[in-house]
Each structure stands twice: as structure tokens, then as C-alpha cells.
Coordinates of C-alpha atoms in Angstrom, one line a residue:
D1 CA 9.8 20.6 -12.1
G2 CA 7.3 17.8 -13.6
L3 CA 7.4 14.9 -16.0
V4 CA 5.6 13.8 -19.0
L5 CA 4.3 10.1 -19.0
C6 CA 3.9 9.1 -22.7
V7 CA 1.8 5.9 -23.1
D8 CA 2.6 4.9 -26.6
A9 CA 1.2 1.5 -27.5
A10 CA 0.5 -2.0 -26.1
R11 CA 1.8 -5.3 -27.7
F12 CA 0.4 -8.7 -28.0
L13 CA -2.7 -8.2 -25.6
P14 CA -4.8 -11.7 -25.0
P15 CA -6.9 -12.9 -28.2
N16 CA -10.3 -12.0 -26.4
V17 CA -9.7 -8.2 -26.6
T18 CA -11.6 -5.8 -28.9
I19 CA -11.3 -2.1 -28.3
T20 CA -9.3 -1.0 -25.3
R21 CA -8.7 1.9 -22.9
I22 CA -6.4 2.5 -20.3
V23 CA -7.5 3.9 -16.9
G24 CA -4.6 5.5 -15.1
R25 CA -3.6 6.5 -11.6
V26 CA -0.6 7.8 -9.7
I27 CA -0.2 6.4 -6.3
S28 CA 2.5 5.9 -3.6
A29 CA 3.6 2.3 -3.0
A30 CA 1.5 2.8 -0.1
G31 CA -1.7 3.1 -2.1
E32 CA -1.9 6.8 -1.7
P33 CA -3.2 8.7 -4.7
L34 CA -0.9 11.5 -5.9
A35 CA -2.5 12.7 -8.9
P36 CA -6.1 12.8 -10.5
E37 CA -7.2 9.4 -12.2
F38 CA -6.9 9.8 -16.1
I39 CA -8.4 7.8 -19.0
I40 CA -6.6 7.0 -22.3
H41 CA -8.4 5.5 -25.3
A42 CA -7.0 3.2 -27.9
R43 CA -6.6 4.8 -31.5
L44 CA -9.3 3.4 -33.5
D45 CA -7.0 3.0 -36.7
S46 CA -4.8 0.5 -34.6
L47 CA -4.7 -3.2 -34.1
A48 CA -6.9 -4.7 -31.5
F49 CA -4.1 -7.0 -30.1
S50 CA -1.4 -4.4 -30.5
P51 CA -3.2 -1.2 -29.9
R52 CA -1.5 2.5 -30.2
F53 CA -2.3 5.1 -27.5
Q54 CA 0.0 7.8 -28.3
A55 CA -1.3 9.7 -25.1
R56 CA 0.9 12.2 -22.9
Q57 CA 0.0 13.0 -19.3
R58 CA 1.7 15.8 -17.7
F59 CA 2.4 15.7 -13.7
A60 CA 3.5 18.5 -11.3
T61 CA 5.9 16.1 -9.3
G62 CA 6.7 19.0 -6.7
R63 CA 3.4 18.3 -5.2
W64 CA 4.1 14.7 -4.5
N65 CA 7.1 15.0 -2.5
N66 CA 7.2 11.1 -2.6
A67 CA 10.1 8.9 -4.0
T68 CA 7.9 5.8 -4.4
A69 CA 5.4 7.2 -6.9
V70 CA 4.2 4.8 -9.5
A71 CA 1.9 4.9 -12.6
L72 CA -0.7 2.3 -12.1
L73 CA -2.2 1.5 -15.5
Q74 CA -5.6 -0.6 -15.7
I75 CA -6.1 -2.0 -19.0
E76 CA -9.8 -2.6 -20.1
T77 CA -11.7 -3.8 -22.9
I78 CA -15.1 -4.8 -24.3
E79 CA -14.4 -9.0 -24.5
K80 CA -15.1 -10.5 -27.5
G81 CA -17.6 -13.4 -27.3
T82 CA -19.4 -11.7 -24.3
S83 CA -19.5 -7.9 -25.0
Q84 CA -18.5 -7.5 -21.6
Q85 CA -16.5 -4.9 -20.0
R86 CA -13.2 -6.6 -18.5
T87 CA -10.1 -5.8 -17.2
V88 CA -7.3 -7.4 -19.1
G89 CA -4.4 -6.5 -16.4
Y90 CA -2.4 -4.1 -14.6
V91 CA 0.9 -2.2 -15.5
A92 CA 3.0 -0.8 -12.6
F93 CA 5.5 1.8 -13.6
P94 CA 7.8 3.2 -10.9
F95 CA 8.7 7.1 -11.8
F96 CA 11.9 7.4 -9.7
L97 CA 15.2 5.3 -9.2
D98 CA 17.8 5.6 -6.2
A99 CA 20.7 7.5 -7.7
E100 CA 23.4 5.3 -6.2
T101 CA 21.6 1.7 -6.5
G102 CA 19.4 2.0 -9.5
E103 CA 16.7 0.4 -7.5
V104 CA 13.2 1.6 -6.8
P105 CA 13.2 3.5 -3.6
A106 CA 11.6 1.5 -0.7
S107 CA 10.7 4.8 1.3
Q108 CA 8.7 7.9 0.5
A109 CA 11.2 10.1 2.2
A110 CA 14.2 8.7 0.3
K111 CA 16.8 11.3 -0.8
G112 CA 18.9 11.3 -3.9
Y113 CA 16.4 9.7 -6.4
R114 CA 16.0 10.6 -10.1
L115 CA 13.6 10.3 -12.6
R116 CA 13.5 6.9 -14.4
E117 CA 13.8 8.7 -17.7
G118 CA 13.6 7.0 -21.1
G119 CA 11.4 4.4 -23.0
Y120 CA 10.6 1.2 -21.2
Q121 CA 8.4 -2.1 -22.3
V122 CA 6.8 -3.0 -19.0
P123 CA 5.0 -6.3 -18.4
V124 CA 1.1 -6.7 -18.0
H125 CA 0.2 -8.4 -14.6
A126 CA -3.0 -10.7 -14.8
A127 CA -6.3 -8.9 -13.1
T128 CA -7.7 -10.6 -9.9
A129 CA -10.7 -9.5 -7.8
G130 CA -9.9 -7.0 -5.1
V131 CA -7.8 -4.3 -6.7
G132 CA -9.2 -1.0 -4.9
S133 CA -8.2 1.2 -2.3
G134 CA -6.6 -1.7 -0.6
F135 CA -4.0 -2.1 -3.5
S136 CA -0.7 -3.3 -2.9
L137 CA 2.0 -2.7 -5.5
Q138 CA 4.0 -5.9 -4.1
E139 CA 0.9 -7.8 -4.6
L140 CA 0.5 -6.8 -7.9
L141 CA 4.1 -7.5 -9.0
S142 CA 3.8 -10.9 -7.6
R143 CA 0.9 -11.8 -9.8
P144 CA 1.5 -13.7 -13.0
K145 CA 2.6 -11.9 -16.0
I146 CA 0.4 -12.3 -19.1
P147 CA 2.3 -14.0 -21.7
C148 CA 3.6 -11.7 -24.3
A149 CA 1.7 -8.8 -23.3
S150 CA 3.3 -5.5 -22.6
V151 CA 2.8 -1.9 -22.7
L152 CA 5.3 0.8 -24.1
V153 CA 5.7 3.9 -21.8
R154 CA 8.3 6.8 -22.0
A155 CA 9.0 9.1 -18.8
L156 CA 10.5 12.2 -19.8
V157 CA 11.4 15.7 -18.1
A158 CA 8.8 18.0 -18.7
T159 CA 11.2 20.7 -19.8
R160 CA 12.5 18.3 -22.4
A161 CA 9.2 16.6 -23.6
D162 CA 8.2 19.2 -26.1
M163 CA 11.4 19.1 -27.7
P164 CA 10.8 17.7 -31.4
A165 CA 12.7 14.4 -30.9
N166 CA 10.5 13.6 -27.8
K167 CA 7.3 14.5 -29.6
Q168 CA 7.6 11.6 -31.9
V169 CA 6.6 8.3 -31.1
P170 CA 9.6 5.7 -31.5
Q171 CA 9.3 2.7 -33.6
Y172 CA 9.5 -0.4 -31.4
E173 CA 11.6 -2.1 -33.7
D174 CA 14.4 1.0 -33.5
G175 CA 15.1 -0.5 -29.9
A176 CA 14.0 2.9 -28.1
Y177 CA 12.3 0.9 -25.4
D178 CA 14.5 -0.8 -22.7
S179 CA 13.0 -4.5 -22.7
S180 CA 14.9 -5.8 -19.7
G181 CA 12.0 -6.6 -17.8
T182 CA 10.2 -8.3 -20.5
V183 CA 12.7 -11.0 -21.6
P184 CA 10.4 -13.6 -23.6
T185 CA 10.4 -17.1 -22.0
A186 CA 10.7 -20.1 -24.5
V187 CA 6.8 -20.6 -24.2
E188 CA 6.4 -16.8 -25.3
R189 CA 8.8 -17.2 -28.0
R190 CA 6.9 -19.9 -29.7
L191 CA 3.6 -17.9 -28.9
Y192 CA 5.2 -14.8 -30.6
S193 CA 6.0 -16.8 -33.7
H194 CA 2.4 -18.3 -33.9
R195 CA 0.6 -14.7 -33.3
G196 CA 2.9 -13.2 -35.6
A197 CA 2.0 -15.5 -38.5

């Protein structure tokens, strides 16, 4: 009973970032907090634009009793040029899927849902004013995606999280992350080639 959320890395953050951290919350689709806030700092030996976090958060999901539980990750940085703390954007990662439809449950009382287990490449949505207690998951997901930016996460059943294969952070190039939610646009393909040069 429980799960482990691994926040492995971010990829291709905007060029105005320096050191980054993630402020994480677990909330319901209605914005109800389900777990204490947590903070993850980027490893100092990683690249500013593609920082590695290699962090694990363990949650006792039996206390939630909510099929709409979602990890909300707020990416923060000290902005290059201004030295001001800024919010880069937000990542929303629903923990559960309907076992029959494969979709995110619409109701907190949904039955027959399962953990969205495995590795995922999740898009970063733009930050705008007004995110707080009145947060709306639908509103966040309707925001523009930051071109090329994504976060690599893994959701693991707690009983399997400490197995040697799951303790290792996968290499992105090995295809360990489901990237179906971040298929690059034509513009992003050009940006990737420019930023990877």
C-alpha cells in the first residue's frame, strides 16, 4: 500500500534558468491537498538547462482514498540576468488511471483504478499569475506548453521501489520513459537541433 514518485530530471528548460528546484504537492483534481509539500533541489553537478534531480518521494496512498490524486510540480529558478526567483512552469502528473479506459479518473470516488506505473516524460506548462488555493488542474493543462521543456518522472509501487532495477535512474536514450505526451512539433524539432548543437 503506497507508491514512490521518482523525479529523475528535467530536459531543455528555457535559456534564462540557472539553478532550479521543484516544489511538489499532491492534490486532488478539486485542489484538496493530500500530502505535505516537498522540495527537491537539482544536483549541482548537472546542466542548468537539463538538471538532474534523482529524488524519490514515498507516499502512503491508503490515506488518500481519492482516484484523482495528482502530483503538481512547480519548477523554480534564479533567473539569469535578474537574479530574481521565478517560477518556470508547472508539471501535472496524475497518479492513477481507470483500469478499463486507460484515462485519468474523473471522480474521486471512482472504482477499479490502477497506479500509472512506469516512467513518463511530462510537459512543462507555462507559469501564470494566480496559482494557489484556487488551483484548477483543467486550467493548468489548458495553458501553453513551454517549447521543448519536460520532466522525467517514474511512479513505482512501494513494494517494488527498492528492487535494484528500480533504484537505478534510467538513461533517457534507452527509451525508459513514455514520451507520448511530449511528441515534438516542427518548431520544437528545429529548437532541439539548435539547442543541442
